[in-house]
Short mmCIF file of C-alpha atoms in Angstrom, two decimals:
data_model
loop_
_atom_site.label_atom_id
_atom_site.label_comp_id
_atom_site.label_asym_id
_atom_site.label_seq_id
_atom_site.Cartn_x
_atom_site.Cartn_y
_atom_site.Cartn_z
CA UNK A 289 46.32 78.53 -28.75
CA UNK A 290 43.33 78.33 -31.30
CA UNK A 291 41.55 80.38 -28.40
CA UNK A 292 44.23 82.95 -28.32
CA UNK A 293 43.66 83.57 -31.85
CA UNK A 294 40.38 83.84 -32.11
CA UNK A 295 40.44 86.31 -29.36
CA UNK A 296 42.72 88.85 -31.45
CA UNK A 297 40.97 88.36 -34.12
CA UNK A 298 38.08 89.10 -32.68
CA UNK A 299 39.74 92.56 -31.01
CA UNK A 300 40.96 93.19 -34.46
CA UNK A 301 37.63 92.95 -36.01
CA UNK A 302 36.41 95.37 -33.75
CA UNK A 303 38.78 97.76 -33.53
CA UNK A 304 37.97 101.64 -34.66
CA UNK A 305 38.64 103.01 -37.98
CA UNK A 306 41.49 104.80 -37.48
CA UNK A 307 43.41 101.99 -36.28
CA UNK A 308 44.76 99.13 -38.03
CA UNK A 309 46.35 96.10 -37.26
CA UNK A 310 49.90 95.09 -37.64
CA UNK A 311 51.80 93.79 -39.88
CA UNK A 312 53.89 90.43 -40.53
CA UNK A 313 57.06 92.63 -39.65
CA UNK A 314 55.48 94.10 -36.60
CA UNK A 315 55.46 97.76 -38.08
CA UNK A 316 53.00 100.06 -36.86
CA UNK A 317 49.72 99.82 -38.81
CA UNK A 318 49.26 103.31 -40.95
CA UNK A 319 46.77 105.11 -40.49
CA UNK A 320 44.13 105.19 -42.98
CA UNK A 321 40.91 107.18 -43.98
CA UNK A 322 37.49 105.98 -43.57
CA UNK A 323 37.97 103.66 -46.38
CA UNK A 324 40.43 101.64 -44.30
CA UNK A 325 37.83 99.21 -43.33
CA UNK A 326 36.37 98.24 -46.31
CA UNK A 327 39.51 97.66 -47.96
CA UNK A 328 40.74 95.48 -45.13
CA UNK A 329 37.81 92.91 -45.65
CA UNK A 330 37.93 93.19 -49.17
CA UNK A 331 41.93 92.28 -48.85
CA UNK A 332 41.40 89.84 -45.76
CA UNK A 333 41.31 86.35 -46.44
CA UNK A 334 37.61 84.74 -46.15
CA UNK A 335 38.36 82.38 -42.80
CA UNK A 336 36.44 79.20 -42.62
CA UNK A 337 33.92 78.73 -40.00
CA UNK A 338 34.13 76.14 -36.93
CA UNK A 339 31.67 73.27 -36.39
CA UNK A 340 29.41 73.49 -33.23
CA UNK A 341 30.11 69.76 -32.00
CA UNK A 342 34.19 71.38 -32.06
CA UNK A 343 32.75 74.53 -29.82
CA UNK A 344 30.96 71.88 -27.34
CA UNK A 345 34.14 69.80 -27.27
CA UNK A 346 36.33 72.50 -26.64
CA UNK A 347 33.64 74.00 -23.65
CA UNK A 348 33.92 70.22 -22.17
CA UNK A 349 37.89 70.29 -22.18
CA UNK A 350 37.98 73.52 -20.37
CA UNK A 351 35.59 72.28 -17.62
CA UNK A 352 37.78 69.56 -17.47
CA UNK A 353 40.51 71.35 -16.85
CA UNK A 354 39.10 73.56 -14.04
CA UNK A 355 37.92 70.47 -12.44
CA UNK A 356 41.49 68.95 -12.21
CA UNK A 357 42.48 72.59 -11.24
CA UNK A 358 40.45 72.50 -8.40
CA UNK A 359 41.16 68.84 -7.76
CA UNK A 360 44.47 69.33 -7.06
CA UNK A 361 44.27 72.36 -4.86
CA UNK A 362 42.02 70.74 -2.91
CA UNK A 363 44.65 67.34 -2.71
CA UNK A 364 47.60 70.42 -1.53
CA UNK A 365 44.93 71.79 0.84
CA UNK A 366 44.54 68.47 3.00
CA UNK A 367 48.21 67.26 1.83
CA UNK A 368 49.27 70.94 4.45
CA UNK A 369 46.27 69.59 6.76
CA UNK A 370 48.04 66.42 7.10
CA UNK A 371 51.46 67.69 7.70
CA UNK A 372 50.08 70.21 10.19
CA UNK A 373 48.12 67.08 12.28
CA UNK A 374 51.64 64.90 12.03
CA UNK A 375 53.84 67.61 12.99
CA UNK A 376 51.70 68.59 15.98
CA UNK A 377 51.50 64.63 17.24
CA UNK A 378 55.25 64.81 16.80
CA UNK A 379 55.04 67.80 19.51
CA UNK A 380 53.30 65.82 21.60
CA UNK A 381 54.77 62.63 21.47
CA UNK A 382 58.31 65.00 22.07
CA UNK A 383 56.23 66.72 25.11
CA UNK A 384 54.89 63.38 26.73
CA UNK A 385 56.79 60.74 27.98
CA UNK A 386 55.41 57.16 26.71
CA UNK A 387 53.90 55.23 29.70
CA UNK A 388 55.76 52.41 31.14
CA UNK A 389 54.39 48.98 30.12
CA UNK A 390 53.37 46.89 33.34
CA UNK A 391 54.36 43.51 34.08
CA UNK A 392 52.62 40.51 32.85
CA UNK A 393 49.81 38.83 35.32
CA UNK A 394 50.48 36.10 37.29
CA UNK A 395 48.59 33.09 36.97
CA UNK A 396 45.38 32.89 38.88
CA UNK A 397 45.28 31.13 42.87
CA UNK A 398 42.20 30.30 44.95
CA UNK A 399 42.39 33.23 48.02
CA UNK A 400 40.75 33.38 51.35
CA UNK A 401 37.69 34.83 50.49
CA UNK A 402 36.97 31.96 48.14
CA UNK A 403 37.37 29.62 50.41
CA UNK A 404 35.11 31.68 52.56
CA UNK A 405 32.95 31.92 50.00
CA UNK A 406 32.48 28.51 49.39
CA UNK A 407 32.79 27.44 52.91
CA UNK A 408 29.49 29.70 53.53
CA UNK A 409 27.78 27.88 50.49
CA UNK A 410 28.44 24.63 52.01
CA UNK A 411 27.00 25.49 55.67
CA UNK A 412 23.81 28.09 54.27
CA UNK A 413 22.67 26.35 51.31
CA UNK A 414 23.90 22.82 50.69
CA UNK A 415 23.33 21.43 54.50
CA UNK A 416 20.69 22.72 55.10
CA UNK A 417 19.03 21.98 51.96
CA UNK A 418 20.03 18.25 52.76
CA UNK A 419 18.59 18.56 56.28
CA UNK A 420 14.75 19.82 54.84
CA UNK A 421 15.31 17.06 51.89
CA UNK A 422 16.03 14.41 55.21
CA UNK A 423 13.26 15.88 57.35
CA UNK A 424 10.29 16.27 54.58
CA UNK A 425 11.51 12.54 53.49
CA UNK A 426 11.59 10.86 57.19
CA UNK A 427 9.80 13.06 59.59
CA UNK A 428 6.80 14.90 58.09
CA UNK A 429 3.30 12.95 58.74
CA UNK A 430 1.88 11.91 55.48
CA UNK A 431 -1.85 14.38 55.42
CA UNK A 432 -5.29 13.76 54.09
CA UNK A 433 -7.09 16.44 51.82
CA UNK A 434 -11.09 16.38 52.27
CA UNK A 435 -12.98 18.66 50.07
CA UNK A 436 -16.64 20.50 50.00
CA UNK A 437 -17.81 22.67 48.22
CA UNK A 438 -21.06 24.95 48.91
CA UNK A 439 -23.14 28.18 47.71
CA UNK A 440 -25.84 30.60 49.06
CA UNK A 441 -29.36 29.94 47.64
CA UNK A 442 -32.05 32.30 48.04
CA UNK A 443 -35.99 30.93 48.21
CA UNK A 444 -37.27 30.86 44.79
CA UNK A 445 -40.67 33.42 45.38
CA UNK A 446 -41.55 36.02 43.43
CA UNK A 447 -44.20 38.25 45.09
CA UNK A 448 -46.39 40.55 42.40
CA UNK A 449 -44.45 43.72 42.72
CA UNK A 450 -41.17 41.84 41.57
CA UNK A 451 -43.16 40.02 38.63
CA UNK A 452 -44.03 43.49 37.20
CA UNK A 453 -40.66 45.35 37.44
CA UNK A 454 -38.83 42.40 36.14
CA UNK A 455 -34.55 42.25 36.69
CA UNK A 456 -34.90 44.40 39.73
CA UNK A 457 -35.72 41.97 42.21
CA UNK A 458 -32.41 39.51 40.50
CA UNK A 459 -30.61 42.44 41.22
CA UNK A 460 -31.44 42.80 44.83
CA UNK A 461 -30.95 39.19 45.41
CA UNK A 462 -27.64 38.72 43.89
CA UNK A 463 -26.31 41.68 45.88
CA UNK A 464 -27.63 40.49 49.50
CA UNK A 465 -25.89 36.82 47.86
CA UNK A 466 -22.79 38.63 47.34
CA UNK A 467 -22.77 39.74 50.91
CA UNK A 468 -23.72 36.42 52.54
CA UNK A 469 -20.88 34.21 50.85
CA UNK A 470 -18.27 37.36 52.12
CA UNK A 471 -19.73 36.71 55.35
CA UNK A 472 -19.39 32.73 55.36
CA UNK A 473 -16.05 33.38 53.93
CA UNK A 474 -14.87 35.79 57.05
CA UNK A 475 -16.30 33.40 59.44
CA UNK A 476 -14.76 30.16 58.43
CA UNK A 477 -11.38 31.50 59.38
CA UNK A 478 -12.58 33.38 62.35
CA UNK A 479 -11.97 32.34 65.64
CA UNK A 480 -15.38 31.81 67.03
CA UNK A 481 -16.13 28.72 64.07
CA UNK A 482 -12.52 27.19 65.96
CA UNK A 483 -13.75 27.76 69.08
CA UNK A 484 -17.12 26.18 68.05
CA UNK A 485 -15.38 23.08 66.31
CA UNK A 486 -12.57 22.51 69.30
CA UNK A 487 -15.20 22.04 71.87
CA UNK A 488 -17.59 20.01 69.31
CA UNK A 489 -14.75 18.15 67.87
CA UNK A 490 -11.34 18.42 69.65
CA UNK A 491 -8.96 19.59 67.49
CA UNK A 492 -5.86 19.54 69.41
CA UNK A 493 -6.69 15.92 69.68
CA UNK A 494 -7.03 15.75 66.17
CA UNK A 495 -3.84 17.81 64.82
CA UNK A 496 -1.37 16.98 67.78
CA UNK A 497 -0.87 13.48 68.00
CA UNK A 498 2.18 13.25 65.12
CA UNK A 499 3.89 16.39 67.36
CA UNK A 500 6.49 14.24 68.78
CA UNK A 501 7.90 13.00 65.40
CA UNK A 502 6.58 16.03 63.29
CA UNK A 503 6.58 19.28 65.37
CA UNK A 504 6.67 21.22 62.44
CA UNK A 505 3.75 19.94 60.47
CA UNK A 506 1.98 18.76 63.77
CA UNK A 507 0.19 21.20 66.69
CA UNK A 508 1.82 21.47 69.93
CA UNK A 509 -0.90 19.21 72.37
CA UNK A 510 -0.76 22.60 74.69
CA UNK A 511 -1.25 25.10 72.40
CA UNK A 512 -3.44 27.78 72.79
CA UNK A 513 -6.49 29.21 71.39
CA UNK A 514 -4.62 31.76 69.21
CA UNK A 515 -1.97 29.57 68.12
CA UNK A 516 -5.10 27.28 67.36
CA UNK A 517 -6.43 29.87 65.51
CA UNK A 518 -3.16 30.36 63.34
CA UNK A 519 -2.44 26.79 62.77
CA UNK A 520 -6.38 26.25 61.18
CA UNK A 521 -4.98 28.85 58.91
CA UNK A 522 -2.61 26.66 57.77
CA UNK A 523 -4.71 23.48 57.54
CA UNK A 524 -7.79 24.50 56.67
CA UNK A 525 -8.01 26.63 53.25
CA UNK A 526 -11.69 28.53 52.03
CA UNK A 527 -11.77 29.62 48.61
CA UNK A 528 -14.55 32.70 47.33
CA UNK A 529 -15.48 33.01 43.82
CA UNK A 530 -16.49 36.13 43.39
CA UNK A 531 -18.01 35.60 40.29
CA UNK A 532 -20.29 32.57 40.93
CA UNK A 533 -20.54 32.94 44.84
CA UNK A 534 -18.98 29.60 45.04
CA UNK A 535 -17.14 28.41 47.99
CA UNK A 536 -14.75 25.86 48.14
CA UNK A 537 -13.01 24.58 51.99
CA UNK A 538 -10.23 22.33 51.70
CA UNK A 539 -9.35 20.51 55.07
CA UNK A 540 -5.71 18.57 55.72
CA UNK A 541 -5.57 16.69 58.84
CA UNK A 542 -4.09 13.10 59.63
CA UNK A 543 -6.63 11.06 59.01
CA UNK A 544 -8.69 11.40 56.23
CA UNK A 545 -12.13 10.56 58.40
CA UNK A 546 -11.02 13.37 60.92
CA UNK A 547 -10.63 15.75 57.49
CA UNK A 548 -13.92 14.56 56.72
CA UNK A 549 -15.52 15.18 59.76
CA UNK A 550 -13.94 18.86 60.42
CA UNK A 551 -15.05 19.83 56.76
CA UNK A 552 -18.83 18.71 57.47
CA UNK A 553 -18.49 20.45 60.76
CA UNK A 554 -17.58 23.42 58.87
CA UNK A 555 -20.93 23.46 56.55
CA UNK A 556 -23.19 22.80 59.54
CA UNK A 557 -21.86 25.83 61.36
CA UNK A 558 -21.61 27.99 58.24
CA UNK A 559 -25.44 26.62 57.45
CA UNK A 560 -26.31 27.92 60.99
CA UNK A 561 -25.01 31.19 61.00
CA UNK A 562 -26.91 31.56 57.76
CA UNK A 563 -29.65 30.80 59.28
CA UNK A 564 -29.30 32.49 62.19
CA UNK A 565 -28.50 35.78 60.12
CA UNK A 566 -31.63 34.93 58.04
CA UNK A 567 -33.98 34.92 61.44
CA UNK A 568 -32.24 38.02 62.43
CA UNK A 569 -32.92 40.22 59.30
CA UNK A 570 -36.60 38.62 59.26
CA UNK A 571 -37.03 39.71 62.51
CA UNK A 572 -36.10 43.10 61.37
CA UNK A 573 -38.20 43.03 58.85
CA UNK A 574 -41.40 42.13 60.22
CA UNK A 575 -40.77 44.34 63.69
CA UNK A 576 -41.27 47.48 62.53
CA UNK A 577 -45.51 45.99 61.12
CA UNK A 578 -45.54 43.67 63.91
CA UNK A 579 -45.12 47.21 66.65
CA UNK A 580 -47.70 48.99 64.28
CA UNK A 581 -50.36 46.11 64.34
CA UNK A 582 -49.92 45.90 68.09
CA UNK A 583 -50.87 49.88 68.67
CA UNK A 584 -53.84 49.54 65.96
CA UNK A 585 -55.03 46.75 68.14
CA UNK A 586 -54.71 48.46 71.04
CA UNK A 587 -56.48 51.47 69.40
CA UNK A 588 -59.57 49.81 68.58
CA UNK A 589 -59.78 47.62 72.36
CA UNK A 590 -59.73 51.64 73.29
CA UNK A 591 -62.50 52.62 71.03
CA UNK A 592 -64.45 49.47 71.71
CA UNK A 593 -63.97 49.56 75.61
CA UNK A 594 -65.81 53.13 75.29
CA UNK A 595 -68.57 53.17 72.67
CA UNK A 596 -69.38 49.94 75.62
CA UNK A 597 -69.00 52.20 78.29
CA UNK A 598 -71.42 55.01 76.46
CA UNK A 599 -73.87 52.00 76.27
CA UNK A 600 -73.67 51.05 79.59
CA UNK A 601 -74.15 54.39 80.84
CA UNK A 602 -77.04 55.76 78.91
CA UNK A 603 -79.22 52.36 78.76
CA UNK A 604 -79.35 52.99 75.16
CA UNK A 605 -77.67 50.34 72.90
CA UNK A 606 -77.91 52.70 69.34
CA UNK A 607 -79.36 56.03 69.89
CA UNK A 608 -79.90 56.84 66.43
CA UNK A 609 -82.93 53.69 66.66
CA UNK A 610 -84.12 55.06 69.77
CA UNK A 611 -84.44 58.66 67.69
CA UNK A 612 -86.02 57.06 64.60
CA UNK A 613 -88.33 55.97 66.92
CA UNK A 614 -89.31 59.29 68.73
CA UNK A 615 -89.41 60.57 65.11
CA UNK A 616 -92.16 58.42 64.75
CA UNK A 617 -93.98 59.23 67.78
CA UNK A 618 -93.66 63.11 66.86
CA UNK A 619 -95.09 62.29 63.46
CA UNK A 620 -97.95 60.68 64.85
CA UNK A 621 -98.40 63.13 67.60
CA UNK A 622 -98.62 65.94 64.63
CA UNK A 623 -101.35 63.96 62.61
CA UNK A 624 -103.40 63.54 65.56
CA UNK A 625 -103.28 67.22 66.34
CA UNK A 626 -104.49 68.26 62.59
CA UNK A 627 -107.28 66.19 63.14
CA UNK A 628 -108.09 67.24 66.39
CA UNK A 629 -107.89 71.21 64.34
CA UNK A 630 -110.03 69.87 61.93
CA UNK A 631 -112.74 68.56 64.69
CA UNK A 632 -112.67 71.66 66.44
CA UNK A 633 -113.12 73.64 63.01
CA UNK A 634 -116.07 71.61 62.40
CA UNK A 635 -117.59 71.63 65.41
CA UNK A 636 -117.30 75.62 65.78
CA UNK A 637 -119.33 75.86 62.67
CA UNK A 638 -121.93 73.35 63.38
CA UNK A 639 -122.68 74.29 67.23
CA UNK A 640 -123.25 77.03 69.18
CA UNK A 641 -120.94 78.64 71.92
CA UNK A 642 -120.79 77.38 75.37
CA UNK A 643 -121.15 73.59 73.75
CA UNK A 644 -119.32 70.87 75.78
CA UNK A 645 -118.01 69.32 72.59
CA UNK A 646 -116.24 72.54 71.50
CA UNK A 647 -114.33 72.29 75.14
CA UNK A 648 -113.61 68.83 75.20
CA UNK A 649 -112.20 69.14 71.48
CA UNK A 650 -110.07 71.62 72.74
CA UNK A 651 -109.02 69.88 75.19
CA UNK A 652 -107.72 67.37 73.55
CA UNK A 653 -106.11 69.83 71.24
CA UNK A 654 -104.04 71.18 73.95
CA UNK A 655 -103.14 67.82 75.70
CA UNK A 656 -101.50 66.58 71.74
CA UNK A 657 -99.96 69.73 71.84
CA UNK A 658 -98.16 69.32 75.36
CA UNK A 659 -97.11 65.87 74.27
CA UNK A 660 -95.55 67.51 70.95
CA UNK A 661 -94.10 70.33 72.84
CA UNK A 662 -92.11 67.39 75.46
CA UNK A 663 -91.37 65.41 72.65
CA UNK A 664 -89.53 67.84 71.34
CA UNK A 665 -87.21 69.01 74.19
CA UNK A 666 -85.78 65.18 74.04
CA UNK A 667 -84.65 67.01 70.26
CA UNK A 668 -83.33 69.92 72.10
CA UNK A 669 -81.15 68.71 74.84
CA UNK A 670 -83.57 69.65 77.77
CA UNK A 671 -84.38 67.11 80.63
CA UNK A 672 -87.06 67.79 82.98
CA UNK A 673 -87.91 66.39 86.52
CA UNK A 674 -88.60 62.61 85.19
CA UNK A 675 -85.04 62.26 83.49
CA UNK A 676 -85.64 63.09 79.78
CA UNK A 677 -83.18 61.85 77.54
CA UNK A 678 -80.91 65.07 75.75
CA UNK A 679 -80.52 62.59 72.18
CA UNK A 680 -79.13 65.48 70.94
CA UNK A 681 -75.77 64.87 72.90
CA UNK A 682 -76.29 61.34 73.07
CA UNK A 683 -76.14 61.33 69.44
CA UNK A 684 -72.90 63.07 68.64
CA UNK A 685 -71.37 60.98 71.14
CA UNK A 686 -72.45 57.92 69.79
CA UNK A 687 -71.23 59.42 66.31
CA UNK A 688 -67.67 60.29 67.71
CA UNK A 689 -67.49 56.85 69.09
CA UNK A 690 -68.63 55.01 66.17
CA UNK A 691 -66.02 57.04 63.81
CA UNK A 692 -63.36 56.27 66.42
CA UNK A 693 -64.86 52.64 66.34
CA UNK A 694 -64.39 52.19 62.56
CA UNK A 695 -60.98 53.98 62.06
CA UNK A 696 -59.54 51.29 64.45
CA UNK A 697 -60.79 48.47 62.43
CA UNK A 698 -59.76 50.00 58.94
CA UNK A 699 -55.80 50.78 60.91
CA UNK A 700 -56.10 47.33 62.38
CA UNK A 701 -56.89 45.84 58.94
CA UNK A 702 -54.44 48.27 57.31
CA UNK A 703 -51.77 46.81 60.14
CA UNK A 704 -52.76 42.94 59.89
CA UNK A 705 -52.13 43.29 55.59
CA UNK A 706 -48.69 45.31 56.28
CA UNK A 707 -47.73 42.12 58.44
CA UNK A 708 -48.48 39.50 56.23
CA UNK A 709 -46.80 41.45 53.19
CA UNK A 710 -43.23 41.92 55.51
CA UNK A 711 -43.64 38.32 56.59
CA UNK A 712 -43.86 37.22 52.98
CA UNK A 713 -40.96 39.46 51.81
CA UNK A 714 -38.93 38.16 54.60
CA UNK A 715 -39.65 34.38 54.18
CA UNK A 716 -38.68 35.08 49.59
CA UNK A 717 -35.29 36.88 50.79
CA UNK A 718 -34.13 33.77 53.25
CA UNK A 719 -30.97 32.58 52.45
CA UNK A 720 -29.51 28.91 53.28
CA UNK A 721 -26.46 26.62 52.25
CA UNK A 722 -26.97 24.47 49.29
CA UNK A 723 -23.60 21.54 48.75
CA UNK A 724 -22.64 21.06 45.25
CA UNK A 725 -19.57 18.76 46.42
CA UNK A 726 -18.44 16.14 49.26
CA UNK A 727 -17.34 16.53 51.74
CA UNK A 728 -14.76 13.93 50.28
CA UNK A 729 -12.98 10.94 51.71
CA UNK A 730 -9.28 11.00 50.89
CA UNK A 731 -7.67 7.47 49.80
CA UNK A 732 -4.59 8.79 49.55
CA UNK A 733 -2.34 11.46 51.00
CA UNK A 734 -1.29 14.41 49.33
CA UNK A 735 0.48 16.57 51.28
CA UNK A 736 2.99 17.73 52.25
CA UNK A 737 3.96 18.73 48.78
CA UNK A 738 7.88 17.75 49.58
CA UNK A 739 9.08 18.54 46.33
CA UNK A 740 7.80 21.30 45.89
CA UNK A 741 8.53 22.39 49.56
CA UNK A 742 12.71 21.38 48.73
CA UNK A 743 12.75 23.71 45.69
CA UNK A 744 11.48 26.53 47.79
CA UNK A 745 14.02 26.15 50.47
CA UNK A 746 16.68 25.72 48.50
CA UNK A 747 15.93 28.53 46.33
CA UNK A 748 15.21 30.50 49.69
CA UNK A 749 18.47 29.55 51.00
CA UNK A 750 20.66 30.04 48.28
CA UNK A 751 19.10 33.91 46.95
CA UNK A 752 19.77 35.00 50.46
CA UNK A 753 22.94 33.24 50.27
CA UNK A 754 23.85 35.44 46.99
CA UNK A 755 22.27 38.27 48.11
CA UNK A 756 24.45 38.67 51.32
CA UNK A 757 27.42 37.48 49.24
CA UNK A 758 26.83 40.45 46.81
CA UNK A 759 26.74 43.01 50.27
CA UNK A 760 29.97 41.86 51.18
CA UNK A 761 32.12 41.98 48.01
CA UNK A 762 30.44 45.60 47.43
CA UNK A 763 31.58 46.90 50.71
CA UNK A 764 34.86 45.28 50.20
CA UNK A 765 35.21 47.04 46.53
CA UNK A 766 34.26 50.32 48.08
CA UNK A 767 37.12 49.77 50.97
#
C-alpha cells in the first residue's frame, strides 16, 4: 500500500501545469495558470523522507515474494504432472489384465539325471582313481636316478693373430661351443646313441625284466628298436643350458648300477662323437694346405727333374762358370794380340822389308786373331765342325730353369708354412667333453613320483569328467 502511494505521488509530482490533482471530495482539480505549481508546493505539506535500510528491506520482501510466486507455480506444475502420470497408469492398469500368480514350487527330489550324474562320477573318476592309487602303490617297480653332468671345452691356445685382436677369437669359440653342446644334445636322444648302447649294453635286458609285474613302467622284452627308441625318451632325460653350455643326463633304470653304467655309456659315446666331429673339421681344415703343398712339391720334383736333365744333356753342370771362364780366355787372347801389334809396330820401324821377323810377327798376329774370332762364335750361338758349344742358348736355358728351380722352393716353402699354420689352428679349435658331476650311484629310489602321478590322474579324470558333463546338460538346455 505504502508503494501504491508513493507511486501517485510520484505521477502527481510530475504531472503538467495545467493539471491538478484532486481533491479530498474527488472534485475535478481546477484548472489553474502557470502559478498553479508553485502554489501547490508552497501549500503541500513537507513529507518526511524514508531511510535506505527501509528501501533495502522492502526490495528483499518483494524478491521474496516472487520467489514463493514462482515456488508455487512450479509445486501446481508437477502437482498436474503427477495427476497426468497416475491417471494414465490407471488407463493401463484398466487396459491390461493383471497376470495370474503361479503356484508355489514343490519341494526339491533327486531325478534321473542325477543319479546318472553321479553314477558316471563313481565309474570315471572315483574307480579309477582308486585303481592308479592301487597300481602305483603295489605294482610299479621302485627306479634308480643316476646323474652326470658334462660341458664342451675348447684347447686353451692362443695363436698371435688372436693375441692382437683380442675378444674376437672368445667370440668364435663360444659360438662353435654353442653348436657342439646342440649337437651332443640332439644325439643323446637320437636313435643311433640307442642303437650304440643296446648292442654295447643290452638294454632290453636292462629295462624289461619288472614287465611281468609292471608293464607300464617296464619295456616289453620284444620290443622293437623304435619303441626302444621312445621308451629311452621316457627314462633317460638330457638337459641344455643355453646359457652356460651345461649339460645335465639323468638316467632311471632298475638298478641303480645299471643307471650308472648307461649314464657313463652315454659320456663315452657323446665324448666320441666329439671327437670324431673334431678329426673331421681338422681334416677340413688342413686339406685344402695339405692339396696345395702336395702340387708345390710336385712342382719343384718337375723343375728339378729338368734343370738335371739340361745337365745331363749338355755335359755342362753351370754354364754361367763355364762362360766366366771363356771370358777369361777371350781376355787373355785380346792382351796377347796388343802385344803381338805392338811387336809388329816395333819391328816395322826398326827393320827393313822382306825381314823374317816382320812375317813371323804377323803371323802370330793372325793365328791370336783366329783364336779370338772362334772364341767368339761360342758368344754367338754358332757351332762349327768340332761341336762348339752355342752358351748363348745354353745360358737362357739354364736361366729359365734356375727361375723355375727357385719359384718351386719359395711355393713349396710358402705351402709347408700354410700347413703348419692350418694344423695349429685346427689342433687350438678341438673340442672334447670335460665332467663336472658323477655319474652318481643312487642309494635310494626315487621314482615313480606316485603322488604326484595320483593328483594328475585324478585331476585328468575328473576335468574330463566335468567337461563332458557340461556338453551334455548344454545340449539338453538347448533341446
Amino acid at each position: 500500500m505504502e508503494d501504491t502511494a508513493d507511486r501517485s505521488a510520484a505521477a502527481r509530482a510530475t504531472a503538467g501545469p495545467d493539471r491538478a490533482a484532486p481533491d479530498a471530495a474527488g472534485e475535478p482539480p481546477a484548472v489553474v495558470g502557470p502559478e498553479g505549481p508553485a502554489r501547490r508546493e508552497a501549500e503541500a505539506p513537507a513529507r518526511p523522507r524514508r531511510d535506505p535500510a527501509e528501501k533495502k528491506r522492502r526490495r528483499e520482501a518483494r524478491a521474496a515474494k516472487e520467489e514463493a510466486r514462482a515456488e508455487a507455480k512450479a509445486a501446481k506444475a508437477a502437482a498436474k504432472a503427477e495427476a497426468k502420470v497416475a491417471e494414465r497408469a490407471e488407463k493401463a492398469k484398466a487396459a491390461k489384465p493383471p497376470p495370474a500368480v503361479r503356484p508355489p514350487a514343490r519341494p526339491s527330489a533327486p531325478r534321473g539325471r542325477h543319479v546318472l550324474m553321479v553314477m558316471t562320477l563313481i565309474v570315471g573318476v572315483i574307480l579309477p582313481s582308486i585303481m592308479a592309487a592301487w597300481y602305483l602303490w603295489t605294482r610299479a617297480t621302485d627306479q634308480y636316478a643316476s646323474y652326470i653332468g658334462f660341458s664342451i671345452r675348447a684347447e686353451d691356445v692362443t695363436s698371435s693373430i688372436e693375441s692382437v685382436f683380442g675378444g674376437l677369437g672368445g667370440l668364435g669359440a663360444a659360438t662353435g661351443a654353442e653348436t657342439d653342446a646342440d649337437i651332443v644334445h640332439d644325439y643323446a636322444r637320437s636313435q643311433e646313441l640307442v642303437q650304440r648302447l643296446d648292442e654295447r649294453l643290452d638294454l632290453r635286458a636292462i629295462w624289461s625284466p619288472p614287465h611281468d609285474e609292471d608293464p607300464v613302467f617296464a619295456l616289453a622284452p620284444d620290443a622293437s628298436l623304435e619303441d626302444l627308441v621312445d621308451y629311452w625318451g621316457r627314462m633317460v632325460s638330457v638337459a641344455l643350458d643355453s646359457s652356460s653350455n651345461l649339460l645335465e643326463v639323468r638316467v632311471l633304470s632298475f638298478d641303480p648300477e645299471d643307471s650308472r653304467a648307461i649314464a657313463l655309456a652315454v659320456f663315452e659315446e657323446s665324448s666320441a662323437t666329439i671327437n670324431r666331429l673334431t678329426a673331421i673339421a681338422r681334416e677340413d681344415a688342413t686339406r685344402y694346405a695339405r692339396e696345395e703343398l702336395e702340387r708345390a712339391l710336385e712342382r719343384l720334383k718337375d723343375a728339378r727333374a729338368q734343370l738335371l736333365r739340361f745337365r745331363s744333356d749338355n755335359q755342362i753342370v753351370d754354364p754361367l762358370q763355364d762362360l766366366t771362364v771363356l771370358l777369361g780366355v777371350l781376355n787373355s787372347l785380346q792382351g796377347q794380340l796388343a802385344e803381338a801389334f805392338i811387336e809388329l809396330d816395333l819391328l816395322q820401324d826398326a827393320t827393313r822389308e822382306g825381314d823374317p821377323r816382320l812375317v813371323q810377327a804377323q803371323q802370330r798376329i793372325d793365328a791370336i786373331q783366329a783364336r779370338i774370332d772362334l772364341e767368339r762364335e761360342k758368344f754367338g750361338g754358332r757351332t762349327d765342325g768340332g761341336g762348339a758349344t752355342d752358351y748363348s742358348r745354353l745360358v737362357g736355358e739354364y736361366e729359365r730353369l734356375s727361375v723355375d728351380l727357385e719359384f718351386a722352393q719359395a711355393a713349396y716353402a710358402a705351402a709347408l708354412t700354410a700347413l703348419d699354420a692350418a694344423q695349429a689352428e685346427a689342433q687350438r679349435q678341438s673340442r672334447y667333453l670335460a665332467a663336472y658331476v658323477g655319474p652318481t650311484l643312487a642309494e635310494t629310489p626315487a621314482y615313480p613320483r606316485r603322488p604326484l602321478l595320483l593328483a594328475l590322474v585324478v585331476v585328468f579324470l575328473f576335468v574330463t569328467w566335468a567337461t563332458i558333463m557340461l556338453a551334455w546338460y548344454s545340449v539338453r538346455d538347448r533341446r
